[in-house]
mmCIF file of C-alpha atoms in Angstrom:
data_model
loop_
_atom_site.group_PDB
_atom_site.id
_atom_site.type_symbol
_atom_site.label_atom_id
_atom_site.label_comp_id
_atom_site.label_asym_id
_atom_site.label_seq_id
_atom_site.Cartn_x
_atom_site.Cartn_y
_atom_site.Cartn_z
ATOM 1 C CA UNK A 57 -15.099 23.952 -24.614
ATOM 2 C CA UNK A 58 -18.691 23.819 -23.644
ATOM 3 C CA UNK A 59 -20.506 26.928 -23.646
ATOM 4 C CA UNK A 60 -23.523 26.183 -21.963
ATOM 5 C CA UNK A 61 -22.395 24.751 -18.522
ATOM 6 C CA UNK A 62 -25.073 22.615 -15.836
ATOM 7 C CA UNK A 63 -22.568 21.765 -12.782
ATOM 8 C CA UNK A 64 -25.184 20.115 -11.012
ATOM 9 C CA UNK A 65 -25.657 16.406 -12.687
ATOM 10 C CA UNK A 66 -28.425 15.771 -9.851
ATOM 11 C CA UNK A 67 -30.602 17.796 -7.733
ATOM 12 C CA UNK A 68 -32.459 16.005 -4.479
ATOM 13 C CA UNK A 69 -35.647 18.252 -3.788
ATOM 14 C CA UNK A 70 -38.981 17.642 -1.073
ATOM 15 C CA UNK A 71 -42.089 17.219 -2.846
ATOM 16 C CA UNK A 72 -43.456 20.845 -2.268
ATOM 17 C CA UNK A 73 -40.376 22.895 -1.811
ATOM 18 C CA UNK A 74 -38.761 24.829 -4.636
ATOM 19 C CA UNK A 75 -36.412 23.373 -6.981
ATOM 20 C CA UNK A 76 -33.470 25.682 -8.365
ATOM 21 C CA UNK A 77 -31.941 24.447 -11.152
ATOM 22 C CA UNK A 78 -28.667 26.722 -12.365
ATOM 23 C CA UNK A 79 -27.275 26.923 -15.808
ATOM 24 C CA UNK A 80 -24.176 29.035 -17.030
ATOM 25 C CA UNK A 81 -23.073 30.493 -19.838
ATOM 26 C CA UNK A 82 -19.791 31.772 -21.938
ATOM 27 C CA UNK A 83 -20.986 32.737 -25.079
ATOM 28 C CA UNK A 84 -21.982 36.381 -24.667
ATOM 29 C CA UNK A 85 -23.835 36.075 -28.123
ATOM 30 C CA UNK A 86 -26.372 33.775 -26.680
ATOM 31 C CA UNK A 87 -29.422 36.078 -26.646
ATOM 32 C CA UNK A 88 -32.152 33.734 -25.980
ATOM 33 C CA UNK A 89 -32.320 30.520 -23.435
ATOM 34 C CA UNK A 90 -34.596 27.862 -23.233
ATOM 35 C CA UNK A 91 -35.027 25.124 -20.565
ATOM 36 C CA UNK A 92 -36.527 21.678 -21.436
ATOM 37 C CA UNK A 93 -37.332 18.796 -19.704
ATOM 38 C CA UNK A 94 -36.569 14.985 -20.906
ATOM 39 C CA UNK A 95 -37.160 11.454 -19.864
ATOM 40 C CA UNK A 96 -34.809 8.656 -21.216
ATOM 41 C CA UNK A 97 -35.976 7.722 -24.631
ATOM 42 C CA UNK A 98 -37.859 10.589 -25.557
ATOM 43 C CA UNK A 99 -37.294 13.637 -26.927
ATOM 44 C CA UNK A 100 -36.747 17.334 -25.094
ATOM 45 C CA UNK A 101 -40.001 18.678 -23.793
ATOM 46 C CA UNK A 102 -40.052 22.699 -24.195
ATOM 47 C CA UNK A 103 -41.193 24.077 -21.102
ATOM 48 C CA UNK A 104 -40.325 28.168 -21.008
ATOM 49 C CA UNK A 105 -37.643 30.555 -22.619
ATOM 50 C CA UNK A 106 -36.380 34.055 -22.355
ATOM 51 C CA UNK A 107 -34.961 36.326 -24.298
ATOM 52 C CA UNK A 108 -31.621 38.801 -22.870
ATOM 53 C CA UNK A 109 -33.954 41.659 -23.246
ATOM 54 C CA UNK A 110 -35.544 40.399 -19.632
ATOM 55 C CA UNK A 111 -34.539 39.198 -16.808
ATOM 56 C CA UNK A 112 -37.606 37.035 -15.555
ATOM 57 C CA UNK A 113 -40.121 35.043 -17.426
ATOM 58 C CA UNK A 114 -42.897 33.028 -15.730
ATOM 59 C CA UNK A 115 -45.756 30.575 -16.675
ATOM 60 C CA UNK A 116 -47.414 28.752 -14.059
ATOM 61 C CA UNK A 117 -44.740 27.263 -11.348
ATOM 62 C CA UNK A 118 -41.895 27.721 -13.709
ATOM 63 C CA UNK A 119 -40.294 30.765 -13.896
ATOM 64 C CA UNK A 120 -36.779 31.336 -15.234
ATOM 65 C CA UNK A 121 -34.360 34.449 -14.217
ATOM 66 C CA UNK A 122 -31.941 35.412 -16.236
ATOM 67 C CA UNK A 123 -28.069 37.285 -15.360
ATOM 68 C CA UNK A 124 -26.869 38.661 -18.266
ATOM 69 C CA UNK A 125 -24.241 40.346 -16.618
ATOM 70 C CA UNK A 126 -23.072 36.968 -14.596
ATOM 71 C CA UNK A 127 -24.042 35.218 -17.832
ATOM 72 C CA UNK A 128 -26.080 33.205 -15.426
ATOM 73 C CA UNK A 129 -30.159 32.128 -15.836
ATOM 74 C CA UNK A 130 -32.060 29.856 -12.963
ATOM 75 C CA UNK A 131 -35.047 27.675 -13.353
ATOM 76 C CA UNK A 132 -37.584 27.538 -10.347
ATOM 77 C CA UNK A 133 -40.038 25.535 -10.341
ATOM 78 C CA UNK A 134 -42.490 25.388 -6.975
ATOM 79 C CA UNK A 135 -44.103 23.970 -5.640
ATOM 80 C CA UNK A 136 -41.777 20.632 -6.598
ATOM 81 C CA UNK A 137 -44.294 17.468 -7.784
ATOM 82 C CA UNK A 138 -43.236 13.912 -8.244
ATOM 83 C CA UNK A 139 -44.428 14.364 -11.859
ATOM 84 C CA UNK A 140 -41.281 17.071 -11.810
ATOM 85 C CA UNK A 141 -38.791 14.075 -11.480
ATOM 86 C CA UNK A 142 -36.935 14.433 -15.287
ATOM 87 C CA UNK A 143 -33.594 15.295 -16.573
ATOM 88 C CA UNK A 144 -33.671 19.064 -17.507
ATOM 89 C CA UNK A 145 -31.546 20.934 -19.827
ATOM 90 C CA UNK A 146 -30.577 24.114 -20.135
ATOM 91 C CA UNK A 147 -30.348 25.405 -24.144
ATOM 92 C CA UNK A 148 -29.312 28.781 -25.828
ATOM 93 C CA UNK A 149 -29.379 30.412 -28.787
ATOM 94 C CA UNK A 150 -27.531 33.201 -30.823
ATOM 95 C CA UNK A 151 -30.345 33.784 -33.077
ATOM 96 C CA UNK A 152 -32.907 35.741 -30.749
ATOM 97 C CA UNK A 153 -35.123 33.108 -31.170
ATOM 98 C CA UNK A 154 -35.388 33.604 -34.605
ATOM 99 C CA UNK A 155 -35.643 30.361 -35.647
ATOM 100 C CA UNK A 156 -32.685 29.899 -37.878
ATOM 101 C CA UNK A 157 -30.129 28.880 -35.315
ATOM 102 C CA UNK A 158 -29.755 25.365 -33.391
ATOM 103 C CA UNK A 159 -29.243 25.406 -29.979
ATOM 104 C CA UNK A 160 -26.492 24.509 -27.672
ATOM 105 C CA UNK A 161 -27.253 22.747 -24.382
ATOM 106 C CA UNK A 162 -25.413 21.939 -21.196
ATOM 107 C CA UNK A 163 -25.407 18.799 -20.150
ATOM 108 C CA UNK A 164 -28.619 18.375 -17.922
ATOM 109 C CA UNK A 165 -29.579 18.076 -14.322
ATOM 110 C CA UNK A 166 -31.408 15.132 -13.334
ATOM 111 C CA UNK A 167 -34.091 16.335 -10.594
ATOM 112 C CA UNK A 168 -35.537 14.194 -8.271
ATOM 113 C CA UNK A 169 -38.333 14.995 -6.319
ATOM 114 C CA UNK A 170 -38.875 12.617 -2.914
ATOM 115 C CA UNK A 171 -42.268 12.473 -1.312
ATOM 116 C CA UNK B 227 -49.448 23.582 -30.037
ATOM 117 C CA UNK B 228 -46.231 22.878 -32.719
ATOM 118 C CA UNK B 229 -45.592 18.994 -33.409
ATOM 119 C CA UNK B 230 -43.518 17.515 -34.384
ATOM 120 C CA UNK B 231 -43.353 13.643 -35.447
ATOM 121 C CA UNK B 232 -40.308 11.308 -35.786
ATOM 122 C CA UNK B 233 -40.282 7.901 -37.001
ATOM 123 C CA UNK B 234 -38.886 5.354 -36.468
ATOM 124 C CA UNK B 235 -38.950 5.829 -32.761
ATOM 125 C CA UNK B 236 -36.076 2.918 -32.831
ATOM 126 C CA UNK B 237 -34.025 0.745 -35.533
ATOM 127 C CA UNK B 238 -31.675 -1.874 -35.154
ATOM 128 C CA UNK B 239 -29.434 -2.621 -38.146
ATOM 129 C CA UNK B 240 -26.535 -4.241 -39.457
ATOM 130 C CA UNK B 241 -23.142 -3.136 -40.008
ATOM 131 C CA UNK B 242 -22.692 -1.338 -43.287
ATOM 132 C CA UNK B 243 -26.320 -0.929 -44.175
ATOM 133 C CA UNK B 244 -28.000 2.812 -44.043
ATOM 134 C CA UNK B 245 -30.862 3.881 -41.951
ATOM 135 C CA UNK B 246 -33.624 6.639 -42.927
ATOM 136 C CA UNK B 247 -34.609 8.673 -40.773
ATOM 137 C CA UNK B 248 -37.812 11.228 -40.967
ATOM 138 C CA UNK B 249 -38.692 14.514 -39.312
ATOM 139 C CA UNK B 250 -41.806 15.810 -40.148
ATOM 140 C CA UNK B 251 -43.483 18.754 -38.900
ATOM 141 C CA UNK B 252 -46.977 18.144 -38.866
ATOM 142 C CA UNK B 253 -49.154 21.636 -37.982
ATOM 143 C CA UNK B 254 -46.947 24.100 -39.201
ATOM 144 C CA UNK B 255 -44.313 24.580 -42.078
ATOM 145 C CA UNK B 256 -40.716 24.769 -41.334
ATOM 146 C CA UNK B 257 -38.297 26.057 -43.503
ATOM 147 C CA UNK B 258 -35.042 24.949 -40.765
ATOM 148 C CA UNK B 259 -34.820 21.584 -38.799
ATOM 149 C CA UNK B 260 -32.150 20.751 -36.638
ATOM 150 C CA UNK B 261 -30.812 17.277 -36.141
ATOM 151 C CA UNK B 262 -29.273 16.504 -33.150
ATOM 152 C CA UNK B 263 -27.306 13.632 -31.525
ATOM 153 C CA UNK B 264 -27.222 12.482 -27.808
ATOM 154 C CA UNK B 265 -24.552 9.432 -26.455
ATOM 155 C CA UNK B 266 -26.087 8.076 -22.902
ATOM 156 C CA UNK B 267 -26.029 10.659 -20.215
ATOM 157 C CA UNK B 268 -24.890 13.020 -22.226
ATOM 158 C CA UNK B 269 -25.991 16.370 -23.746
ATOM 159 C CA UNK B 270 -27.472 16.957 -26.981
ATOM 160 C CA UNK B 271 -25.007 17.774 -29.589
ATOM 161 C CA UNK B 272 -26.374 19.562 -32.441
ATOM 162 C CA UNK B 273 -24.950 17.291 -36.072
ATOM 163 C CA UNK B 274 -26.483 19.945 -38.525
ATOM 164 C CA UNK B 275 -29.054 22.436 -39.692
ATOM 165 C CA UNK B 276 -31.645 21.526 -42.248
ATOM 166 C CA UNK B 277 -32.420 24.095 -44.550
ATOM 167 C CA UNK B 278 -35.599 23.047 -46.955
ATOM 168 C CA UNK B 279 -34.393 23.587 -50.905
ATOM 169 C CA UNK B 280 -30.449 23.739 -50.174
ATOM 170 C CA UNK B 281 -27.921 21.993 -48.752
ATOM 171 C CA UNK B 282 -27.485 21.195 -44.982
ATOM 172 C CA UNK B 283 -25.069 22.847 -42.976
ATOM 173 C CA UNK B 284 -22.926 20.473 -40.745
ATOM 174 C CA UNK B 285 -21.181 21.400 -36.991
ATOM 175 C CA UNK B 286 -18.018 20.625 -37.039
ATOM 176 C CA UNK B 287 -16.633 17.445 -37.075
ATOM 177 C CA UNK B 288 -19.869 15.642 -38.390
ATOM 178 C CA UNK B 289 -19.350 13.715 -41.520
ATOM 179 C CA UNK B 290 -21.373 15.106 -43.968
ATOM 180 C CA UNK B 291 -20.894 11.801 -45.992
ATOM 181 C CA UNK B 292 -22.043 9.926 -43.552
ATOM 182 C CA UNK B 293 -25.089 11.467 -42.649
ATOM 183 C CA UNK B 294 -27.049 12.807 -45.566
ATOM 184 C CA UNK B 295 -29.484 15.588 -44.778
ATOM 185 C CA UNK B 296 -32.419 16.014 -47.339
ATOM 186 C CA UNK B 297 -35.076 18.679 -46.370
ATOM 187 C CA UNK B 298 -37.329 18.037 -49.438
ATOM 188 C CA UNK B 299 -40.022 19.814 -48.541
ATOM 189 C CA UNK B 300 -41.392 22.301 -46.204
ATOM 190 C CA UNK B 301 -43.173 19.944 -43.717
ATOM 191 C CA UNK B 302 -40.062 17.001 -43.715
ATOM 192 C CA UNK B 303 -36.649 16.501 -43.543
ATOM 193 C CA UNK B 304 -34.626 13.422 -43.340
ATOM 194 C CA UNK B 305 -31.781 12.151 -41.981
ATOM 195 C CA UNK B 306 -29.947 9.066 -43.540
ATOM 196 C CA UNK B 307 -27.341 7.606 -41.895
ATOM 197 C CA UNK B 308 -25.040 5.469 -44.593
ATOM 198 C CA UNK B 309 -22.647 2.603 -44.003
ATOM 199 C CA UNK B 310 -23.494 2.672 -40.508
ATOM 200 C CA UNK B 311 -21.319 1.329 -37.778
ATOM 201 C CA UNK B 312 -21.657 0.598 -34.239
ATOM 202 C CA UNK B 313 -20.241 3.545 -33.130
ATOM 203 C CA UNK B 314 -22.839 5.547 -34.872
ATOM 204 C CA UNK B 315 -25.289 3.683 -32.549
ATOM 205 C CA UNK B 316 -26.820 6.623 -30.161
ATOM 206 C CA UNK B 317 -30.287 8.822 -30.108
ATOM 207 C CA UNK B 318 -31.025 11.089 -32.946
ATOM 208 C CA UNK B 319 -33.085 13.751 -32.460
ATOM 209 C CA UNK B 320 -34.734 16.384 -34.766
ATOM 210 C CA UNK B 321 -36.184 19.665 -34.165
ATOM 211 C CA UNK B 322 -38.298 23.053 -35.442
ATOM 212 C CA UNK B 323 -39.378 25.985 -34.765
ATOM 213 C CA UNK B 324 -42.966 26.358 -34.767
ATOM 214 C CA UNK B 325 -43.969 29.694 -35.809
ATOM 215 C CA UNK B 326 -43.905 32.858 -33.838
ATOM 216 C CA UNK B 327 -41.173 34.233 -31.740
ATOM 217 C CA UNK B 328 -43.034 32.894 -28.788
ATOM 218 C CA UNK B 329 -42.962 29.315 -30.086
ATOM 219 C CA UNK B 330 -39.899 27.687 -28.340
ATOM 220 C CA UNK B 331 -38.068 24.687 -30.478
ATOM 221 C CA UNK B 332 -40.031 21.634 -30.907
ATOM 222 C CA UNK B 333 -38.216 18.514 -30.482
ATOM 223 C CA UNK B 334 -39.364 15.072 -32.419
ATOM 224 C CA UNK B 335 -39.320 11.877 -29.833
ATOM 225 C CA UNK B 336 -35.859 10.736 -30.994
ATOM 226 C CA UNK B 337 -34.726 7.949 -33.128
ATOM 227 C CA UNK B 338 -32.577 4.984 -31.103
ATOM 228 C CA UNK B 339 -30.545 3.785 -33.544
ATOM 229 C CA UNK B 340 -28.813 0.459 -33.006
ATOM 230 C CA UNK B 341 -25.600 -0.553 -35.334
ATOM 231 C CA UNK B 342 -25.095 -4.616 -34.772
#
């Protein structure tokens, strides 16, 4: 049963518009979230977190919201760039953040940005 | 920034033989790594939690056997997968948390292991 779900495997965005990228949830002891993004190959790139004690975070043209009641959190990332064109994954934790716990991620939305 | 370095970045090896490995984190000292596993397009499955000066702690259904954990020290932690088999083939990832609650994981740049 996975409890961190991405239904979208692929997201088609303008270069310039706003990309939305949606990740659910199950596990209502998941108190912190994490999005990160990949390329084939490589390891997960952190890009920005939150814990369930807000419900926005933002740095730069990422900002993630977060629905604790709909157990529901959103990446947004705008304007879109080429450079944006990665898989990105969606990760939570039942440790606050503390460190001790590994994460469990959904299974990644490959976003493509078109010129 | 936290880093953290991986090596080898990719391994090919035959049937039956074991592979090492190695996490390291290189600016910061963690006492936890994770080691994770990803098949193609597919999400990252977390194999078990690396705890420096005890014994690894394994999800479910990973073969503790099979893949030896040994965090020897605060800065590196190993993976070692024995008897390997072409199944086992896939991308092995390893992770910490650098410090500070406002330090999100830090991934390594994954392992492709290749069983022949």
């Amino acid at each position: 049963d996975q409890q961190v779900k991405q239904n979208s495997p692929s997201l088609s965005v303008q270069e310039g518009r706003i990309s939305i990228l949606n990740c659910d949830y199950t596990n209502s002891m998941f108190d912190y979230f994490l999005w990160y993004k990949k390329y084939p190959a490589e390891g997960p790139t952190f890009l920005i977190s939150i814990s369930s004690i807000k419900d926005k975070n933002e740095d730069g043209r990422f900002t993630v919201f977060l629905n604790k009641s709909a157990k529901h959190l959103s990446l947004h990332i705008v304007p879109s760039q080429p450079g944006d064109s990665a898989v990105y994954f969606c990760a939570a934790s039942e440790g606050a953040g503390g460190g001790a716990d590994g994460l469990t991620f959904g299974k990644g939305t490959h976003l493509i940005i078109q010129p | 920034g936290a880093v953290v370095s991986q090596h080898p970045s990719r391994v090919i090896c035959k049937s039956g033989t074991s592979v090492k490995i190695e996490c390291r984190s290189l600016d910061f000292q963690a006492t936890t790594m994770f080691w994770y596993r990803q098949f193609p397009k597919q999400s990252l499955m977390l194999m078990a939690t690396s705890n420096e000066g005890s014994k690894a702690t394994y999800e479910q259904g990973v073969e503790k056997d099979k893949f030896l954990i040994n965090h020897a020290s605060l800065t590196l932690s190993t993976l070692t997968v024995t008897s390997a088999h072409p199944e086992d083939s896939s991308f092995y990832i390893c992770s910490a948390r650098g410090p500070g609650l406002n330090y999100g994981y830090t991934f390594g740049s994954g392992t492709r292991l290749t069983v022949v």
